[in-house]
XYZ file of C-alpha atoms in Angstrom:
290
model
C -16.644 18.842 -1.111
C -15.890 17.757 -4.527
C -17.990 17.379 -7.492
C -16.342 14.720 -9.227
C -14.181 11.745 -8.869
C -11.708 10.603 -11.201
C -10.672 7.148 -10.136
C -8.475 5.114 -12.356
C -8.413 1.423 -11.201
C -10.991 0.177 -10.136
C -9.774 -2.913 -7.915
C -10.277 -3.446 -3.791
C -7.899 -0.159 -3.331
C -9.688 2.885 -5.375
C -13.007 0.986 -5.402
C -12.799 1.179 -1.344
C -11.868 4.658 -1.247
C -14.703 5.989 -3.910
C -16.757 4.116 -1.531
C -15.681 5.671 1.335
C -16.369 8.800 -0.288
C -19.983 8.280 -1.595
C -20.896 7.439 2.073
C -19.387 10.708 3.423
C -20.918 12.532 1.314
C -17.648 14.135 -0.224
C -18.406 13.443 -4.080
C -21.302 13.812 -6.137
C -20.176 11.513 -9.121
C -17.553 9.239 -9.514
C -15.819 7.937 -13.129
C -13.989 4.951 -13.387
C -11.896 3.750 -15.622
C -9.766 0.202 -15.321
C -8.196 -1.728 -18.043
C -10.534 -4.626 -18.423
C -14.246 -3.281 -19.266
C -15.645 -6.206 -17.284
C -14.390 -4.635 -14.432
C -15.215 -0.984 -15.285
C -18.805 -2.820 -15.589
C -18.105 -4.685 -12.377
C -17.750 -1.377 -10.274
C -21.063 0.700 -12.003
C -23.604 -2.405 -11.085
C -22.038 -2.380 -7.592
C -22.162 1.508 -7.261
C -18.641 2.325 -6.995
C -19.032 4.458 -9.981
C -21.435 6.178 -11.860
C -19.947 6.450 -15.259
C -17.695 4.394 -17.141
C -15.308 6.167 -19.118
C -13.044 4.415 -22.503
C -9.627 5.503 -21.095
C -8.014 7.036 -17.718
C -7.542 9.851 -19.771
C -11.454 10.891 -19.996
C -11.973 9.456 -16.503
C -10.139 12.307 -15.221
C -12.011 14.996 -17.377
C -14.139 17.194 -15.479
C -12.493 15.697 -12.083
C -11.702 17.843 -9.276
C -10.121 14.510 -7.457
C -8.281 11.721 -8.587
C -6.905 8.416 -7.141
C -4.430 6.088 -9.077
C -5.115 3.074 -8.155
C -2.707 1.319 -10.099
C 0.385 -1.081 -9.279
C 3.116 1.237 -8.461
C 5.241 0.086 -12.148
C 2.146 2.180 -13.885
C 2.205 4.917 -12.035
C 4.482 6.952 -14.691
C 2.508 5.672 -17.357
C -0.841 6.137 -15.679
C -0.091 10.232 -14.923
C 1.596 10.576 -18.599
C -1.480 9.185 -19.807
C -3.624 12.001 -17.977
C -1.497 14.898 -17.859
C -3.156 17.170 -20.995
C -6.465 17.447 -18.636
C -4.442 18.022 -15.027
C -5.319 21.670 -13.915
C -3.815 23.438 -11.294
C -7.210 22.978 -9.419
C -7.004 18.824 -9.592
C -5.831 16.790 -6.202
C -4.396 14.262 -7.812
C -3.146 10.958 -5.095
C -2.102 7.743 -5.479
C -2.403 4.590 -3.279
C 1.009 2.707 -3.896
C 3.010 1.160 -0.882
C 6.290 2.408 -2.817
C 6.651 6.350 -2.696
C 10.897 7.459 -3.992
C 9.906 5.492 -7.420
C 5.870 6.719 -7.472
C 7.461 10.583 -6.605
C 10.330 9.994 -9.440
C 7.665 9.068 -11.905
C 5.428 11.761 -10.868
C 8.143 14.354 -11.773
C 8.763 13.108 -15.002
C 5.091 12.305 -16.008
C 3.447 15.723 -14.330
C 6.498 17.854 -14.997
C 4.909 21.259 -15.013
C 1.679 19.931 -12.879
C 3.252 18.165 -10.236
C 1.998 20.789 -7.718
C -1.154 18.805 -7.985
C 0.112 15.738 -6.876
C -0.155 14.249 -3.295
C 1.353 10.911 -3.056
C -0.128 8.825 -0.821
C -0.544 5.450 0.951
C -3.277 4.113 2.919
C -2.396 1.264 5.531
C -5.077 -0.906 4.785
C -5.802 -4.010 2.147
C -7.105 -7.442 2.204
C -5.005 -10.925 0.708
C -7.468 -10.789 -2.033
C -7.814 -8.218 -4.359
C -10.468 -6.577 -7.055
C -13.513 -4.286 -7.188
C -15.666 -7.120 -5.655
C -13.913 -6.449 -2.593
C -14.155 -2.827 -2.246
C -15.260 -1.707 1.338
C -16.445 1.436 2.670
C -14.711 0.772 5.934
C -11.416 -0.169 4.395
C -9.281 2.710 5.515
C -11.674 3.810 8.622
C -9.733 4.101 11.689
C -6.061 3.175 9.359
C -2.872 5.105 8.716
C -2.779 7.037 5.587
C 0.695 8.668 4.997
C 1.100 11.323 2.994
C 4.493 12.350 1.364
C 4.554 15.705 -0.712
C 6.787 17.003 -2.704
C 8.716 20.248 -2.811
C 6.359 21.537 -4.874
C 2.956 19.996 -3.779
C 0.600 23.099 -3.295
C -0.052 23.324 0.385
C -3.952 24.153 -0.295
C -3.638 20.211 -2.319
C -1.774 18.645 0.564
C -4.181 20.452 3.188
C -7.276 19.351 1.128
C -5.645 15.448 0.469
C -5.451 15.181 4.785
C -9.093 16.882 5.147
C -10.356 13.901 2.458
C -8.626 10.895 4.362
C -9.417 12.510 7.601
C -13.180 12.750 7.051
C -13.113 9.067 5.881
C -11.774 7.685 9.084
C -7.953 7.634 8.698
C -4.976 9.125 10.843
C -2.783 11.265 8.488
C 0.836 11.365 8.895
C 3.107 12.932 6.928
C 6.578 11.517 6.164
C 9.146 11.869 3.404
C 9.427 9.315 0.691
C 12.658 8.008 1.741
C 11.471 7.900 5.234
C 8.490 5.981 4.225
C 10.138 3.275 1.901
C 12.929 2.356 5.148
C 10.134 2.335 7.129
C 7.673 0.587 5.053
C 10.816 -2.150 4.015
C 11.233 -3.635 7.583
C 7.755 -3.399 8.709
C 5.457 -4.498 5.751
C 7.956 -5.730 2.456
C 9.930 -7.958 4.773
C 7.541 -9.459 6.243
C 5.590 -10.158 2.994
C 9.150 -11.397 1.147
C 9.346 -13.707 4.661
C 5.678 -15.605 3.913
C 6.398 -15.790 0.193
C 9.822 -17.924 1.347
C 8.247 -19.293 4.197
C 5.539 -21.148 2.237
C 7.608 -21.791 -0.761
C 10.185 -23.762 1.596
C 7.644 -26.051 3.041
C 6.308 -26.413 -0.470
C 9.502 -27.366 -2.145
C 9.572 -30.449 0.333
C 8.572 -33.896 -0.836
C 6.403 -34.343 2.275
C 5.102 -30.462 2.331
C 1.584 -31.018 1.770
C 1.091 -33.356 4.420
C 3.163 -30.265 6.594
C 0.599 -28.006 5.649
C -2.228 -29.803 6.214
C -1.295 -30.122 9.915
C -1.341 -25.982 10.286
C -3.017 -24.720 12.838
C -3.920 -21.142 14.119
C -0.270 -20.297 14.352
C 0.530 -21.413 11.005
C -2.546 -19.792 9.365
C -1.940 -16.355 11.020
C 1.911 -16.127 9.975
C 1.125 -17.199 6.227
C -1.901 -15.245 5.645
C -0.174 -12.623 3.535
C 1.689 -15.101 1.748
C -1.806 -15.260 -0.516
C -1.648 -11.684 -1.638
C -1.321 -10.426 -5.045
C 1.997 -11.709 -7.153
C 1.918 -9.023 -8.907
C 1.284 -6.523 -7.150
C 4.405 -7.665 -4.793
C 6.286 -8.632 -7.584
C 6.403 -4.583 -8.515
C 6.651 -3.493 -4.696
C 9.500 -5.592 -3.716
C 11.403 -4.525 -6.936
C 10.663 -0.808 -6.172
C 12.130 -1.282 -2.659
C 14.707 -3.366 -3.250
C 17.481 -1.457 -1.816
C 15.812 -1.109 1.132
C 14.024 -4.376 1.502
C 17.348 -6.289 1.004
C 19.125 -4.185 3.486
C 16.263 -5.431 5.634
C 16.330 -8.758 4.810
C 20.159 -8.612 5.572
C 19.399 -7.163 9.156
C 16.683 -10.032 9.203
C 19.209 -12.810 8.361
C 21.494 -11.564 10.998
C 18.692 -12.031 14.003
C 18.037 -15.756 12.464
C 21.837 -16.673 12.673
C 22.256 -15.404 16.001
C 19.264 -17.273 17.508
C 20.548 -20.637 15.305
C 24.030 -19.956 16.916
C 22.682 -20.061 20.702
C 20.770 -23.363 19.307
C 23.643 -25.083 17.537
C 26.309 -24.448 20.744
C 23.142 -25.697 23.021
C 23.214 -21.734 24.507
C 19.639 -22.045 26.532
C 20.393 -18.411 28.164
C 21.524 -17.015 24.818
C 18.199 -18.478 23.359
C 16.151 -17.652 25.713
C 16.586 -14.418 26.548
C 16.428 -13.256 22.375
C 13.163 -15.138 22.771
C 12.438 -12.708 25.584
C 13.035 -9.374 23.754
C 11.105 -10.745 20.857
C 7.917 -11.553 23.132
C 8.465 -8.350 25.059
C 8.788 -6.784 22.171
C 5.390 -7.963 20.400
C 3.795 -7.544 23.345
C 3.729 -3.886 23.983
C 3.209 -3.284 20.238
C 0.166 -1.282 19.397
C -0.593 -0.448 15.497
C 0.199 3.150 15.261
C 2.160 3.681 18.604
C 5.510 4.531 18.996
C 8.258 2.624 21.680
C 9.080 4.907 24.521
């Protein structure tokens, strides 16, 4: 389908999804580009690409695809950086789990190009992160959501949900508001929640010895807690509006359940504790409540 791949950043994210491509069949060359030349040299001895290129700039020369696999607080910089070789012909998508700020700094970056431009984000990642990581199978059988803009080109957003399609993921197409709300109370929060979770234990004098008495429980609710800084660092500041209105909601839920336990309330605890487990317990990833 396409002759070549532009992918700039070449970590777990765009190293998956050039992957993912290769195996399809969809590309017949792939050029990387990443900050750190180690890395760039990382991703060519593994396969992942096929030429290195000096700057994101040339990566994208020649391209007829390109992913930005950056953190989200590049993204403007990243697309500013490539816009003198964007042609109307380029899909051009992204991979951050922010999309109002990514969108913003697409219009001011692209400007003129922006029809090219398919923001996207693919439900899928590990706790650890670069190009050693990269998976083929990464985003098979995940959520990829797509949120155009006014002026994405419909042939460009048709051809972007063709790509993720043929790789393995469900498309679904949302607005970038819609997706940040969304996104806040079901993947920021709980990320914000581990980072405080383990940082309160930590704090303690005895915390250590609390951790090391984890179990199954313990290792399944913290598990995100060792993702990227960084990269959450930029998400949660992206979000923040949302994610604290969240967090508010969140905060709310905890004092009503530490209400029924300080006045001794078992029915009042209990049957929160119920909705909760009911709750959780018809969830399926990708289904909706009825």
């Amino acid at each position: 389908m396409f002759e070549q791949l532009g992918l700039i950043g070449c970590g777990l994210m765009g190293g998956s999804f050039a992957l993912a491509l290769k195996r399809a069949g969809l590309v017949k060359r792939v050029v990387g580009y990443s900050k750190s030349p180690s890395t760039t040299e990382k991703a060519r001895q593994m396969g992942v690409i096929d030429l290195a290129a000096p700057s994101a700039l040339l990566a994208v020369a020649g391209a007829d695809i390109v992913i930005v696999a950056v953190p989200v607080s590049a993204t403007e910089a990243t697309l500013k950086a490539i816009k003198h070789l964007v042609t109307p012909d380029m899909l051009i998508m992204d991979v951050g789990s922010t999309k109002t700020d990514v969108v913003q700094a697409a219009r001011t970056a692209l400007r003129d190009q922006i029809g090219s431009f398919v923001p996207a984000h693919p439900i899928a990642g590990k706790e650890v992160s670069g190009i050693e990581h990269a998976d083929a199978d990464l985003y098979k059988g995940r959520q990829v959501i797509l949120t155009p803009l006014e002026k994405t080109l419909t042939a460009h957003l048709q051809k972007a949900a063709t790509v993720w399609t043929a790789i393995g993921s469900q498309v679904i197409h949302m607005s970038p508001e819609q997706h940040d709300a969304a996104f806040a109370a079901v993947s920021h929060l709980p990320h914000l929640l581990a980072f405080a979770f383990i940082n309160g234990i930590a704090s303690q004098p005895a915390g250590d010895d609390y951790m090391a008495l984890g179990g199954p429980g313990f290792r399944d609710f913290t598990r995100i807690a060792a993702s990227d800084p960084k990269v959450w660092r930029d998400i949660m500041l992206a979000n923040r509006e949302e994610l604290l209105a969240q967090s508010k909601l969140f905060q709310q839920a905890l004092h009503n359940i530490e209400q029924a336990m300080e006045k001794g309330n078992a029915q009042a605890l209990e049957d929160m504790l119920t909705l909760a487990s009911e709750t959780r317990a018809h969830w399926r990833m990708g289904a909706k409540r009825k």
